[in-house]
Every structure is written in structure tokens, then in C-alpha cells.
XYZ file of C-alpha atoms in Angstrom:
733
model
C -11.013 -9.504 -25.933
C -9.609 -6.638 -24.185
C -10.822 -6.676 -21.261
C -10.348 -10.241 -19.872
C -7.627 -11.364 -17.492
C -5.624 -14.268 -16.916
C -3.078 -14.180 -13.793
C -0.766 -16.867 -13.337
C -0.285 -18.361 -9.541
C 1.831 -20.994 -8.086
C -27.148 -20.245 -5.570
C -27.237 -18.953 -3.018
C -29.734 -16.276 -3.968
C -31.513 -15.890 -0.769
C -29.854 -12.716 1.172
C -30.664 -8.975 1.359
C -29.603 -7.158 -1.279
C -31.159 -3.855 -0.321
C -27.713 -2.075 -0.357
C -25.915 -3.678 -3.342
C -25.901 -2.602 -6.614
C -25.376 -4.952 -9.042
C -22.037 -4.604 -11.507
C -21.015 -2.088 -9.196
C -17.408 -3.844 -9.375
C -17.848 -4.711 -12.564
C -14.280 -2.825 -14.094
C -12.475 -3.113 -10.687
C -9.479 -4.285 -9.765
C -8.976 -7.355 -8.068
C -7.194 -8.237 -4.910
C -5.568 -10.810 -6.457
C -3.625 -8.654 -8.414
C -2.141 -5.864 -6.179
C -1.681 -8.199 -3.224
C -1.216 -11.743 -1.997
C 0.251 -12.967 0.512
C 2.115 -16.140 -1.807
C 4.782 -17.122 1.250
C 2.019 -17.818 3.685
C 0.118 -18.971 1.328
C 2.526 -21.339 -0.118
C 3.554 -22.645 3.483
C -0.434 -23.434 3.974
C -0.437 -25.465 0.789
C 2.385 -27.435 1.898
C 1.173 -27.909 5.351
C -2.184 -29.015 3.873
C -0.222 -31.522 1.241
C 2.028 -33.011 4.074
C -1.079 -34.293 6.048
C -1.686 -36.857 3.238
C -4.711 -39.125 4.675
C -5.862 -35.898 6.442
C -6.518 -33.647 3.367
C -10.167 -33.117 2.740
C -10.671 -35.002 -0.496
C -7.637 -38.423 -0.271
C -10.307 -40.738 1.193
C -11.907 -40.647 -2.174
C -8.728 -41.526 -4.501
C -5.503 -41.321 -3.097
C -4.115 -42.502 -6.516
C -5.070 -39.167 -7.662
C -1.999 -37.382 -6.773
C -2.294 -33.890 -8.556
C -4.909 -32.252 -6.321
C -4.159 -28.301 -5.712
C -4.503 -28.036 -2.283
C -8.050 -26.347 -1.168
C -6.406 -23.411 0.938
C -4.335 -22.187 -2.300
C -8.296 -22.768 -4.386
C -9.605 -20.629 -1.337
C -7.277 -17.869 -1.619
C -7.415 -17.780 -5.319
C -11.254 -17.471 -5.474
C -11.476 -14.590 -2.458
C -8.326 -12.945 -4.256
C -10.383 -12.884 -7.175
C -13.470 -11.713 -6.117
C -12.372 -8.725 -3.673
C -11.724 -5.643 -4.667
C -8.432 -3.853 -4.367
C -9.134 -0.324 -2.604
C -6.662 2.571 -2.176
C -5.197 1.735 1.109
C -3.727 -2.269 0.093
C -2.639 -2.229 4.001
C -5.709 -2.734 5.041
C -6.614 -5.267 1.723
C -3.817 -7.558 3.258
C -5.159 -7.573 6.461
C -8.501 -8.163 5.600
C -7.301 -10.991 3.278
C -5.270 -12.511 5.700
C -8.772 -12.317 8.002
C -10.064 -14.320 5.681
C -8.253 -17.134 5.413
C -7.285 -17.723 9.014
C -3.677 -16.413 8.430
C -3.919 -13.316 10.689
C -3.148 -13.023 14.658
C -6.644 -13.819 16.181
C -7.153 -16.854 13.982
C -3.046 -18.007 14.623
C -4.453 -17.859 18.325
C -7.656 -20.068 17.865
C -5.654 -22.385 15.622
C -3.153 -22.775 17.855
C -5.861 -23.473 20.941
C -7.383 -26.134 19.268
C -4.088 -27.978 18.105
C -2.489 -27.916 21.798
C 0.509 -27.562 20.777
C 1.171 -24.862 23.305
C 0.554 -25.931 27.154
C -0.010 -24.207 30.083
C 3.967 -24.391 30.651
C 4.406 -23.480 27.471
C 3.081 -20.198 27.742
C 3.859 -19.728 31.123
C 7.792 -20.010 29.746
C 7.197 -17.541 27.157
C 4.520 -14.860 28.424
C 4.846 -11.887 31.257
C 1.637 -12.197 33.328
C 1.396 -10.272 36.593
C -1.547 -12.127 37.905
C -1.002 -15.904 36.408
C -3.059 -17.557 38.903
C -6.556 -16.042 37.684
C -5.720 -18.115 34.110
C -3.530 -21.160 35.538
C -4.132 -23.531 38.483
C -1.164 -25.679 39.639
C -0.113 -29.024 41.589
C 2.916 -28.842 44.022
C 3.894 -32.958 43.574
C 7.663 -31.821 42.969
C 7.748 -28.550 44.498
C 9.138 -27.453 47.430
C 7.969 -23.793 47.723
C 5.550 -22.682 49.948
C 2.141 -21.813 49.154
C 2.418 -18.409 49.621
C 5.649 -17.688 47.421
C 3.972 -19.753 44.888
C 0.930 -17.415 44.504
C 3.271 -14.688 44.610
C 5.327 -15.625 41.150
C 5.069 -13.615 37.667
C 5.411 -15.040 34.881
C 7.702 -16.103 32.589
C 8.919 -18.860 34.795
C 10.312 -22.546 33.908
C 7.537 -24.701 35.684
C 9.980 -27.575 35.557
C 12.905 -26.349 37.094
C 10.312 -25.274 40.180
C 8.742 -28.175 40.130
C 4.857 -27.607 39.326
C 2.473 -29.047 37.349
C 0.411 -26.196 35.539
C -3.029 -26.293 33.881
C -5.771 -24.122 32.773
C -7.714 -22.580 35.295
C -11.402 -23.852 34.676
C -12.952 -20.472 35.241
C -10.326 -19.006 32.490
C -12.750 -17.977 29.568
C -11.813 -18.612 26.488
C -11.304 -14.989 25.369
C -8.237 -15.244 28.419
C -6.829 -18.560 26.738
C -6.521 -17.004 23.394
C -4.920 -13.244 24.597
C -2.446 -15.642 26.423
C -2.004 -17.638 23.563
C -1.849 -15.103 21.291
C 0.973 -13.618 23.356
C 2.909 -16.788 23.691
C 2.675 -16.864 19.763
C 3.771 -13.292 19.832
C 7.231 -14.424 21.243
C 8.400 -16.861 17.911
C 10.208 -15.230 14.921
C 8.280 -15.854 11.969
C 4.428 -16.577 10.670
C 5.891 -20.310 9.793
C 7.285 -21.031 13.221
C 3.553 -19.999 14.627
C 1.574 -21.659 11.995
C 3.856 -24.736 12.704
C 2.068 -24.856 15.910
C -1.254 -24.737 14.689
C -4.057 -26.506 12.984
C -4.829 -26.290 9.397
C -7.599 -23.862 8.731
C -10.538 -26.095 7.034
C -9.737 -28.075 10.242
C -11.165 -25.732 12.846
C -15.188 -25.259 13.165
C -15.730 -22.041 10.564
C -17.739 -19.971 12.916
C -15.458 -19.981 16.064
C -12.580 -19.315 13.395
C -14.080 -16.619 11.611
C -16.822 -15.326 14.372
C -14.732 -12.142 14.528
C -13.951 -11.173 11.235
C -17.264 -10.287 9.789
C -17.568 -6.885 11.657
C -13.815 -6.011 10.266
C -14.984 -7.048 6.511
C -18.340 -5.114 6.732
C -16.391 -1.705 7.952
C -14.122 -2.023 5.124
C -15.835 -2.585 2.721
C -19.124 -0.489 3.844
C -18.706 1.809 0.723
C -19.789 -0.817 -1.539
C -22.666 -2.254 0.814
C -20.989 -5.400 1.666
C -23.020 -7.065 4.992
C -22.182 -10.550 5.604
C -21.665 -12.967 8.264
C -20.235 -16.178 6.253
C -17.864 -16.501 3.302
C -20.790 -17.393 1.389
C -22.340 -14.778 1.850
C -19.245 -12.870 0.655
C -19.114 -14.918 -2.535
C -22.481 -13.886 -3.617
C -23.008 -10.530 -2.507
C -19.231 -9.988 -4.274
C -20.447 -12.043 -7.313
C -23.586 -9.681 -7.533
C -21.295 -6.358 -7.201
C -19.058 -8.027 -10.256
C -21.421 -10.238 -11.913
C -24.782 -9.462 -11.281
C -25.396 -13.092 -9.188
C -23.158 -15.427 -7.332
C -20.304 -16.323 -9.252
C -19.884 -19.061 -11.803
C -16.444 -20.723 -11.331
C -15.077 -22.999 -13.863
C -12.396 -25.612 -14.036
C -12.095 -27.400 -17.546
C -8.892 -29.695 -16.158
C -10.760 -30.550 -12.803
C -8.272 -33.659 -12.455
C -9.396 -35.093 -8.638
C -11.683 -32.463 -7.935
C -10.226 -29.446 -5.826
C -11.248 -26.604 -7.953
C -14.470 -26.658 -8.223
C -15.134 -28.503 -4.415
C -13.493 -25.634 -2.712
C -14.889 -23.035 -4.961
C -18.494 -24.517 -4.325
C -17.142 -24.704 -0.687
C -17.234 -21.014 -0.779
C -20.832 -19.996 -2.175
C -19.861 -20.297 -6.145
C -21.957 -21.837 -8.818
C -19.008 -24.681 -10.590
C -18.535 -26.013 -13.567
C -15.878 -29.061 -13.655
C -15.374 -30.846 -16.883
C -12.437 -33.509 -17.891
C -11.128 -35.702 -20.586
C -10.610 -38.192 -18.299
C -13.957 -40.456 -16.697
C -12.374 -41.278 -13.568
C -11.285 -37.304 -13.174
C -15.188 -36.772 -13.568
C -16.322 -39.525 -10.907
C -13.595 -38.428 -8.655
C -15.046 -34.423 -8.850
C -18.505 -35.627 -8.637
C -17.910 -37.331 -5.477
C -15.722 -34.366 -4.279
C -19.676 -32.765 -4.413
C -21.883 -35.167 -3.496
C -19.740 -37.398 -1.004
C -17.529 -34.896 0.077
C -19.637 -31.807 -0.274
C -23.107 -33.176 1.949
C -24.349 -33.113 5.124
C -23.508 -35.206 7.918
C -26.829 -36.710 7.573
C -26.683 -37.384 4.184
C -23.175 -38.816 4.921
C -24.685 -41.443 7.598
C -27.338 -42.088 5.130
C -24.415 -43.302 2.179
C -22.779 -45.382 5.207
C -25.785 -47.537 5.987
C -26.153 -48.226 2.239
C -22.225 -48.980 2.329
C -22.417 -51.519 5.290
C -25.589 -53.156 3.236
C -23.983 -53.849 0.189
C -20.670 -54.877 2.470
C -22.743 -57.367 4.352
C -23.824 -59.165 1.622
C -20.411 -59.307 -0.189
C -19.510 -60.632 3.233
C -22.143 -63.528 3.483
C -20.885 -64.731 -0.070
C -17.373 -64.800 1.382
C -17.985 -66.680 4.083
C -20.358 -69.212 2.414
C -17.379 -69.683 -0.361
C -15.290 -70.071 2.815
C -11.969 -68.950 0.781
C -10.753 -66.290 3.569
C -10.928 -68.483 6.247
C -8.790 -71.630 6.931
C -10.136 -74.958 8.867
C -9.982 -73.163 12.704
C -11.863 -70.366 11.907
C -9.062 -67.802 11.816
C -9.396 -64.957 8.959
C -7.097 -63.690 6.341
C -5.752 -60.217 6.084
C -3.478 -61.019 3.427
C -2.220 -62.851 1.036
C 1.665 -62.407 0.158
C 2.317 -63.642 -3.305
C 6.339 -64.324 -5.459
C 7.059 -64.945 -8.985
C 9.017 -67.832 -9.747
C 11.343 -68.213 -12.406
C 13.518 -71.339 -13.879
C 17.028 -70.332 -13.790
C 18.575 -71.174 -17.211
C 22.098 -72.311 -15.293
C 20.822 -75.142 -12.996
C 17.297 -75.391 -14.422
C 15.745 -75.088 -10.888
C 12.437 -73.131 -10.264
C 13.154 -70.233 -7.696
C 11.209 -68.185 -5.313
C 11.824 -64.301 -6.890
C 11.805 -61.303 -4.096
C 13.899 -58.472 -3.332
C 13.769 -59.519 0.615
C 12.180 -62.726 2.541
C 11.396 -60.630 5.648
C 7.733 -60.933 6.190
C 7.283 -58.622 9.406
C 9.821 -57.171 11.222
C 7.191 -56.350 13.927
C 6.812 -60.191 14.478
C 10.186 -61.043 13.806
C 8.719 -63.193 10.690
C 10.957 -64.572 7.705
C 10.555 -66.713 4.834
C 12.856 -69.802 4.447
C 13.936 -71.169 1.330
C 14.585 -75.023 1.788
C 16.107 -77.015 -1.340
C 13.693 -79.446 -2.626
C 16.216 -81.323 -5.001
C 13.674 -83.758 -6.537
C 11.532 -81.450 -7.559
C 14.364 -79.233 -8.364
C 12.639 -75.905 -6.332
C 12.385 -74.601 -2.966
C 9.810 -75.216 -0.204
C 9.452 -71.933 1.613
C 8.918 -72.930 5.334
C 7.304 -69.099 7.165
C 9.137 -68.886 10.489
C 8.422 -66.229 13.373
C 10.530 -65.214 16.509
C 12.955 -64.990 14.086
C 17.205 -64.409 15.092
C 19.240 -61.524 14.239
C 21.059 -63.407 11.710
C 18.114 -65.309 10.330
C 16.531 -61.617 9.925
C 19.773 -60.370 8.042
C 19.952 -63.546 5.990
C 16.456 -63.211 4.741
C 16.620 -59.308 4.286
C 18.765 -60.175 0.759
C 16.723 -61.371 -0.848
C 16.659 -63.791 -3.972
C 16.661 -60.571 -6.391
C 19.557 -57.858 -6.441
C 20.406 -55.236 -8.912
C 18.748 -57.180 -11.551
C 19.782 -60.123 -10.884
C 18.020 -63.691 -9.673
C 20.734 -64.799 -6.945
C 20.448 -67.827 -4.901
C 22.143 -70.938 -2.978
C 21.943 -74.829 -4.080
C 24.298 -77.063 -1.535
C 26.499 -73.857 -0.691
C 27.270 -72.227 -3.978
C 25.529 -69.035 -5.082
C 24.121 -68.613 -8.571
C 23.906 -65.285 -9.955
C 21.736 -64.726 -13.342
C 20.535 -61.667 -14.709
C 16.776 -61.346 -14.907
C 16.910 -59.875 -18.608
C 18.596 -62.986 -19.893
C 15.796 -64.798 -18.063
C 13.299 -62.982 -19.784
C 15.321 -63.076 -23.103
C 15.690 -59.289 -23.738
C 16.703 -58.184 -27.244
C 16.348 -54.941 -29.175
C 14.459 -55.897 -32.972
C 15.614 -53.928 -36.288
C 13.471 -50.803 -35.093
C 15.370 -50.664 -32.031
C 12.452 -51.397 -29.975
C 12.844 -53.784 -26.397
C 11.606 -57.146 -26.939
C 11.491 -60.569 -25.091
C 10.517 -64.238 -25.281
C 7.547 -63.685 -22.601
C 4.613 -65.231 -23.910
C 1.784 -62.685 -24.817
C -0.989 -63.473 -22.341
C -4.861 -64.111 -24.039
C -8.037 -62.541 -23.370
C -9.113 -65.593 -21.069
C -6.013 -65.624 -19.305
C -5.584 -64.954 -15.681
C -2.936 -67.140 -14.386
C 0.667 -68.390 -15.897
C 0.747 -71.242 -18.722
C 2.588 -74.164 -16.770
C 5.621 -73.498 -19.476
C 5.899 -69.745 -19.099
C 8.963 -67.848 -17.898
C 7.279 -66.486 -15.287
C 5.350 -68.812 -12.417
C 3.270 -67.191 -9.988
C 2.752 -68.408 -5.926
C 1.326 -68.082 -2.967
C 4.330 -68.006 -0.031
C 2.601 -66.609 2.924
C -0.972 -65.731 4.537
C -1.310 -62.958 7.348
C -4.114 -64.447 9.655
C -6.511 -62.810 12.274
C -7.396 -65.137 15.243
C -11.044 -66.583 15.524
C -11.055 -65.007 19.002
C -10.040 -61.491 18.339
C -11.447 -61.261 14.569
C -14.398 -58.870 16.371
C -12.242 -56.857 18.724
C -10.555 -53.875 18.660
C -7.006 -55.574 19.278
C -6.404 -58.119 16.657
C -4.450 -61.104 17.172
C -2.135 -62.245 14.070
C 0.161 -64.286 12.896
C 1.814 -65.576 9.488
C 1.695 -68.737 8.019
C 2.627 -70.330 4.759
C -0.145 -71.480 2.901
C -1.425 -75.266 4.075
C -2.872 -77.852 1.692
C -6.621 -76.409 2.574
C -5.402 -72.942 1.981
C -4.031 -74.270 -1.353
C -7.389 -76.635 -2.300
C -9.256 -73.159 -2.002
C -6.600 -70.975 -4.377
C -7.421 -74.023 -6.941
C -10.862 -73.757 -6.011
C -11.216 -70.017 -7.321
C -8.819 -70.375 -10.231
C -11.659 -73.368 -10.986
C -14.273 -70.680 -10.789
C -12.838 -68.112 -12.801
C -11.782 -70.516 -15.542
C -15.630 -71.522 -15.834
C -16.682 -67.904 -15.214
C -14.708 -65.258 -16.817
C -15.904 -64.838 -20.149
C -19.633 -64.612 -18.784
C -18.753 -62.163 -16.329
C -16.487 -60.352 -18.580
C -20.002 -59.989 -21.166
C -21.896 -58.559 -18.263
C -19.327 -56.448 -17.417
C -18.183 -57.629 -13.975
C -14.871 -58.444 -15.027
C -12.485 -56.533 -17.523
C -12.135 -57.178 -20.980
C -10.615 -54.787 -22.046
C -6.982 -54.563 -23.714
C -4.011 -53.001 -22.338
C -3.047 -49.893 -25.253
C 0.410 -49.303 -25.992
C 1.746 -46.470 -24.399
C 4.483 -44.656 -21.646
C 3.332 -46.112 -18.572
C 1.563 -49.207 -20.334
C 4.251 -50.646 -22.431
C 6.349 -51.189 -19.152
C 3.473 -54.616 -17.777
C 3.360 -55.876 -21.534
C 6.911 -55.946 -21.823
C 7.936 -56.986 -18.162
C 5.217 -59.809 -18.056
C 3.404 -60.033 -21.105
C -0.064 -58.914 -20.116
C -2.314 -57.614 -22.623
C -5.548 -56.926 -20.809
C -6.328 -55.474 -17.559
C -7.496 -57.879 -15.802
C -4.427 -59.379 -16.106
C -2.767 -57.939 -13.491
C -5.531 -59.724 -10.852
C -5.401 -63.386 -9.850
C -8.426 -65.517 -9.378
C -8.442 -64.553 -5.876
C -9.037 -60.743 -6.741
C -11.284 -61.094 -9.294
C -14.045 -63.082 -7.882
C -13.430 -60.644 -4.969
C -13.857 -57.760 -7.210
C -16.550 -59.239 -9.010
C -18.683 -59.683 -6.032
C -17.572 -55.542 -5.183
C -18.960 -54.636 -8.579
C -21.808 -56.496 -8.776
C -22.998 -54.887 -5.255
C -21.432 -51.494 -5.582
C -23.809 -50.042 -8.315
C -24.625 -46.827 -7.359
C -23.113 -43.721 -7.609
C -22.458 -43.173 -4.467
C -20.045 -46.199 -4.054
C -18.733 -46.367 -7.636
C -15.482 -44.522 -5.947
C -15.007 -47.097 -3.730
C -14.566 -49.514 -6.447
C -11.441 -47.570 -7.540
C -10.208 -47.150 -3.845
C -10.017 -51.182 -3.516
C -8.253 -51.425 -7.383
C -5.964 -49.560 -6.010
C -4.808 -52.059 -3.057
C -5.479 -55.615 -4.303
C -4.053 -56.717 -7.691
C -0.359 -57.902 -8.963
C 0.966 -54.139 -8.299
C 0.029 -54.025 -4.657
C 3.279 -53.702 -2.783
C 3.903 -55.439 0.677
C 5.772 -53.023 2.765
C 7.679 -53.570 5.465
C 9.675 -50.984 7.608
C 12.229 -51.070 10.913
C 11.807 -48.890 13.181
C 10.817 -48.560 16.974
C 8.866 -51.016 18.344
C 10.026 -53.701 15.751
C 8.604 -51.695 12.430
C 5.538 -52.015 11.018
C 4.647 -54.585 7.694
C 1.343 -53.742 5.816
C -0.652 -53.803 2.035
C 0.122 -50.614 0.017
C -1.953 -49.511 -2.705
C -0.267 -49.653 -6.482
C 0.310 -46.001 -7.296
C 2.618 -44.965 -4.714
C 3.808 -42.883 -7.724
C 2.166 -42.775 -10.980
C 3.682 -45.487 -12.938
C 2.531 -49.307 -13.447
C 5.064 -50.897 -11.558
C 5.518 -54.746 -12.189
C 7.065 -56.728 -8.726
C 8.457 -59.409 -8.046
C 6.736 -60.060 -5.099
C 3.302 -58.237 -3.902
C -0.153 -58.937 -1.530
C -3.269 -58.456 -1.554
C -5.677 -57.102 0.927
C -8.820 -60.084 2.431
C -12.002 -58.387 1.910
C -12.108 -58.336 5.527
C -9.257 -55.593 5.359
C -10.702 -53.509 2.701
C -11.805 -50.030 4.343
C -15.786 -49.394 2.996
C -17.895 -46.647 4.161
C -15.621 -43.786 5.103
C -16.631 -40.874 7.739
C -15.591 -38.031 5.162
C -15.241 -34.520 6.607
C -18.306 -33.511 5.620
C -18.590 -30.131 3.945
C -22.420 -29.524 3.017
C -22.155 -27.408 -0.134
C -25.540 -26.232 -1.566
C -24.174 -24.596 -4.849
C -25.291 -25.285 -8.597
C -22.852 -27.659 -9.412
C -22.180 -29.413 -12.992
C -19.493 -32.133 -14.489
C -19.156 -33.055 -17.266
C -16.969 -35.223 -19.053
C -15.399 -33.619 -22.490
C -12.093 -31.983 -23.719
C -11.538 -28.401 -22.295
C -11.922 -27.147 -25.713
C -15.388 -28.194 -26.193
C -16.326 -25.937 -23.234
C -20.026 -24.458 -23.852
C -21.064 -22.855 -20.289
C -20.406 -19.227 -19.872
C -18.107 -18.734 -16.392
C -17.115 -15.980 -14.604
C -13.919 -17.489 -13.554
C -11.964 -19.952 -14.848
C -9.366 -21.487 -12.274
C -7.635 -24.551 -13.932
C -4.352 -26.848 -13.306
C -3.163 -27.360 -17.094
C -1.476 -30.592 -18.213
C 1.718 -29.720 -19.570
C 5.284 -30.622 -20.463
C 6.186 -33.605 -18.484
C 2.756 -34.052 -16.566
C 1.804 -37.716 -15.146
C -0.023 -39.615 -17.644
C -2.952 -40.010 -16.296
C -4.704 -40.758 -20.035
C -3.000 -43.704 -19.801
C -2.562 -45.126 -16.254
C -6.326 -44.320 -15.077
C -6.944 -47.240 -17.946
C -6.436 -49.225 -14.889
C -9.550 -47.984 -13.364
C -11.765 -47.693 -16.584
C -11.265 -51.122 -17.720
C -13.488 -52.141 -14.452
C -15.900 -49.250 -14.151
C -16.869 -48.762 -17.832
C -19.353 -51.265 -18.392
C -22.843 -50.484 -17.082
C -22.177 -47.107 -14.934
C -24.677 -46.257 -12.558
C -26.644 -42.603 -13.688
C -24.484 -39.898 -14.213
C -21.768 -41.574 -15.071
C -23.825 -43.329 -17.555
C -23.843 -40.146 -19.545
C -19.581 -39.962 -19.962
C -17.409 -42.052 -22.182
C -15.743 -44.273 -20.149
C -12.665 -44.387 -22.219
C -9.512 -42.278 -21.977
C -9.278 -41.045 -25.053
C -5.533 -40.915 -25.270
C -5.994 -38.934 -29.029
C -7.415 -36.032 -27.461
C -5.383 -35.648 -24.438
C -3.201 -32.595 -24.295
C 0.397 -33.966 -23.519
C 3.892 -33.252 -24.523
C 5.470 -30.086 -25.001
C 5.700 -29.499 -28.719
C 3.523 -27.927 -31.324
C 0.692 -30.658 -30.821
C 0.719 -29.604 -26.654
C 0.772 -26.168 -28.014
C -2.159 -26.182 -30.510
C -4.477 -28.162 -27.877
C -3.464 -25.685 -25.309
C -4.568 -22.473 -27.625
C -7.666 -24.379 -28.494
C -8.548 -25.133 -24.477
C -8.303 -21.700 -23.473
C -9.571 -20.001 -26.358
C -12.891 -21.454 -25.787
C -12.710 -20.790 -22.337
C -11.710 -16.836 -23.362
C -15.186 -17.345 -25.245
C -17.156 -18.533 -22.637
C -16.310 -15.206 -20.172
C -18.003 -11.997 -19.995
C -15.441 -8.947 -20.389
C -14.596 -8.784 -16.959
C -13.653 -12.270 -16.491
C -10.534 -13.388 -15.058
C -8.394 -16.548 -15.273
C -6.255 -17.960 -12.955
C -3.954 -20.618 -14.029
C -1.883 -22.543 -11.682
C 1.349 -23.717 -13.117
C 4.497 -25.179 -11.655
C 7.536 -25.994 -13.543
C 11.522 -25.247 -13.381
C 11.774 -25.018 -17.490
C 11.827 -21.331 -18.122
C 10.747 -22.487 -21.562
C 7.383 -23.951 -20.828
C 6.943 -20.726 -19.062
C 7.180 -19.044 -21.946
C 5.037 -21.173 -23.791
C 2.308 -20.843 -21.201
C 2.757 -17.207 -21.666
C 2.421 -17.265 -25.417
C -0.350 -19.790 -25.666
C -2.673 -17.272 -22.988
C -2.131 -14.534 -25.592
C -2.815 -16.865 -28.696
C -6.074 -17.474 -26.591
C -7.128 -13.918 -26.327
C -6.227 -13.420 -22.917
C -3.953 -10.961 -21.635
C -1.541 -11.791 -18.699
C -1.606 -8.974 -15.905
C -0.140 -10.428 -12.906
C 1.920 -13.048 -12.352
């Protein structure tokens, strides 16, 4: 298809269209092919990625790491729609205004950020009448008022002893001009933008109010008359494609591309082989992409469901102690019997529990039982903290002391690792059965609750929690036993009803690790009795589509793969339960922590950005694309990409049975056999099929933009060959 283009780079119908000629820009070159501020876009994209939880879509599911920055998606969509004129310098200026990169936008972003304080501006900007804009106090200043009134900026207010603030009569325009002048003293865009809010963090009307007159003037020959990005998108779509532009992404992943395209006003189509990706994309459009009023309705549903679960938990009483204290987290560890001494040894790389509260676990020998009692000790000395930090697991060995003598045994030896005749890794671990949820009495690895993080009963409902750590009491152990009995009696029934997983762990690059290192064969083996009961309740009550992503987010913090993090630092450091997917792997742990229900966060207030565009989300492979799109923007799998088709089975196992509409229209399976992976011939064939399908469902003037990052030049060559084989002409990179 000769006129189709691929560029490789790192509906609303209610507008007045009287001046527009549909398809007037049909064959016009796109701005992205002529001017594109790569360095600025890249810097802003990196700033967004470093925002961590502050990113708009992260709250839906931080376990999905592959989301592309929204600022990059915005740049691509606008770059594909805007026409290149005979004045590329002006094209670039308009583009940067629309992105919030220009001088005026930086000043607005910096003013909102408040990184440049009045005294900073005073030290950088020459002002002949400064007290028109600023006021001062003279607490530490010995100058007479007449001398101060005569001061001309720039000055060092700290040296003089003046405390400077904005004059309450200074207008917003005055402040913006002075902030702009101060920013001009910095050497480059990047040092200026570092002092600013990200564009999406600033009120859009405030940020772009001065832009539209420039845009309309620059594009007056084609009849643009816009006052917002959505109007601009619609009118440019009419000029290029005859209607609101349609943007498709057949590898939608976490949903960044369709979400940002919809936020700009495009109609969007999203598909992915993975149902977890589809759920996150649907959530981006239908949870984050709604008004604050509709989000408030969802919050009410959350609170009602959470309250029902809380009532069940309080009735059973398994998150409280005898004094009414409420659990915040439960800390567990493995135990293994050393073949040299026969002692059962608790396993942890460190026995420091809390640097902040100077709390450690101390192992005391119990010769009668050939094991160790674990004391949780607070207000530990520096020496005790240092001793505890060494732990009983070090460099792949079990290391411990009995009666002053140190013993060291390789964990591989304890596990009985060996290679079979086919050079495959094997060991003596028992393979767990479907009805298992805890180790058998003679298993190599046992599991032990060794500490509980409590919230005091008098602070549990206050904004400042008072907490402490304590070893489990007999009452706490009895609670664990009660939960184990409940799971033992109910597990098979819960599995039949879809409230608890019964899905086997299929062998794979990532999934072989828990099979090999723990003997787990089914996904529910990664959860203890306490977590199975709690998650069963959550699955029971979080039954609507708006609540479904919360189940997955909860799963990321309450399994035997959830880490207990300790950090030393100012103020004593910190301690907290962290998520399973700190990286994209199924890392087995020697010690782990589970959040209590009290400590889970339900009903988030998202940074809502209401979108009104038409959207379709389908769970299918990219080669099955059958709906025509004007622009395809994709971030495909390639070479050593993350094995999402394997690791997301961790979530699929819990969500696949009885999903709510519209998720019930999807196949809740990772579809490993259909996934495009690797870098060989199968990968190339799969990619050609996918991009051929997209090419067949584009107009002749359609465009494809492929986000692609890889250091291997050979993989780049493969990608270019794939595009040519799919009938696409590569026009720019």
C-alpha cells in the first residue's frame, strides 16, 4: 500500500465546521515527519516516569511496568495530525506551545510548582520598581526603610536580611513575566523544566489559555478555529480523514496510548492478547477517564464493599489481638532442617524488623526441640542491630550458630538440587497438590509466622497511628490455626465457585522458578491461609467491573512473594510491606510480609480526566485486528521483552472465573501459544502478521507510529524488515 507510512519514534461531532473542507489535508505531510523536538519530549517523558506513583495510570496497577509516558503519546498523536507548513520554525513553536514546552507554559508550570521563590527571582532578575511586585519584612535587616525602598534588583535577600514575598496586589501576569525572566537566566530547557510541574499536572485551561490565538492564526489558511485540544483534534481529523480521528493500539498493555489519545479527543480502539492488559486499559478509559462526580459514585461502591468485608473480618476476629489492637502486617519466614545438625532453622537474610523502631528478631536455641524460639525485641542497641542484620541466609547458604559454633550449609544441598540426564534442574522438593495451601509436616521447607506489626487500639481510627512489633502469642497462633482449618474445610468448594484459584502453574521462563524453588504447582500455593480467606472475601464483594482492578492491586501486596522492606536513613529509616512485582519476575523469598485488610488501600481518588470519545477494548491477538483506524500507535513486544504472558497468570488465576461485564466477553487465559515473543523466525512471522493486519485496516493516508527501544542494531534491522514485509513504507525515525 504505497501511501501508507510508518514512523519509528523512541466523538465529538458538535463543533462548527463551516470553514473546514473535509479531506483537505488528506495527503499533506505530517509535522512528525519534519520537525519533532526529540530531546524535550524525551526529557519530559523521563520526568513523568520518575514521578512513580504520581503518574496518572500507575494507581490502576503498578505491577504493569511497560506503560509508555503519556507525554510521549500526546506528542505522537499531535505530530501525526498537525500538518507541516512551509514555515518549519513556526510549526515547531506551535507544537511546543501545544505540548506546554514554550516560554509562557514553563512560567505557568514553574509558578504552580513554587520552586522559584520570590527571593530566588530577586537574585536573578533586574527590576527597577521591585516593590510593585514584592513586599518585605525587616526582622533581620538593619537598613532604613528609605534605603530598602530604593533597592534595585537583583539582590541577595539573605545577605541583606530581607524576607521577601509576593505583593498581594501583584497580578498573575506580573508574576508570570518575572518567573519567565528568572527562568531565562538558566542555561537550557532542561534546567528550566526541572523547576516545573509536568504539563498534565497543571490545570489545562490555565496552561493553554494563551495558545489558541497563535494556533488559529498559524493555520488560518485551512480554517482552524479551536479553543481546546479536543476541538483541535476533531478539526484536524476532519481535514485529514473526514471525521474525528481514530487511533488504534493492538498491543495496548497498560493502556497509555488509547487513554492519552482519548484524552486528546480521538476515538480509540485497543486490543491485547492478555486480559489483564485489557482490564487495565478499560480501567484507564472508564475509571480514570471519567468525571470527578462519577468517580465519587465509584468511591461509594468501594466503601460499601470494603465495609462489608471489614464486618466479616471483625466478626471472625482474625486481625485483632486480645487487647483490641489491630494488625497492620504479618511477617513470615521459611524454616529448613539442617542435614548436618538436624536443627530446624528459621531463614531470613536479615533479622532487623524495623530500623525506625530499632526492633529486631533474636533467635534463642531450644535444644529440647532442636529449633529456635524467636524473640521480637524493641529498642535494640547498635550492637544488636548489627548482629541481627547478618541473618541466617547469606550468599546461598544457611548460616547459624549453636552453642557458639557456626554452621554453614548450601541451600542447594538442603533442597537436593541436581541435573537430570537432559541437563534440567531438579531437586528433592515435594510437588504440592491441588488441595495444599501449607507445607506438609515432612516437607523440606516449613513456614512460620514470627512477628506481627500492630496498631494500638487507641490510635486505630486516628490520623497518627501508634504501632509496635510483637512475636505472635498463643492467641495469635490459635487464630492462624483457625484460618488453616477454615481453608482446609472450604478450599475445594471455594475453588469450584471461582472464589479461590485452582489453576496450575504452567512451565515457562518465569514460572519455572516457583516450581523449582518451592515445589508449588498451582497459583494459590503462593498464598497462606490468612491471605486465601481475605482474598476470597474481596473476590466475593468486589464483583463489579469498576472494582475488579482493585483485586489485582491487592494481590500484588499479600502473597508469599510480597517483600518486607527495611531502609536505614534519616529519622531512623522505614519499614513497610512492598509489592510482589518490584521487577517483572516471580521471585521466591525466604521471608515475606502480608498486609492486613486494614492496611490495603481501596477506593482511590484518581487524577480523573474525563474523556467522551468512543472507545473499544477487545481481548485478541494483534493479527486479528478487523476495525479500520486512521492512525496506529503501538509499543510491540520484541526480543527480550518482559514475559507478561507468564507473570500475569498470577492475577488471571484469581480473576478468570465469573468476571463481570464487559470482562466476561474476554478469554481469561494468557494465551501463551499465541503471544509474540523471542527474536527468531516465529517472532518475525508473528510481527509481520500483526502489522499486515493493521496495514489492511488503514486508509491510504493512514499512519503508523511504533515506539521501539533496543540497543541491539540487529533487532532494529528486524523491525524495519517487518514493516516493509507488512506493506508499510518507513519514512522517518
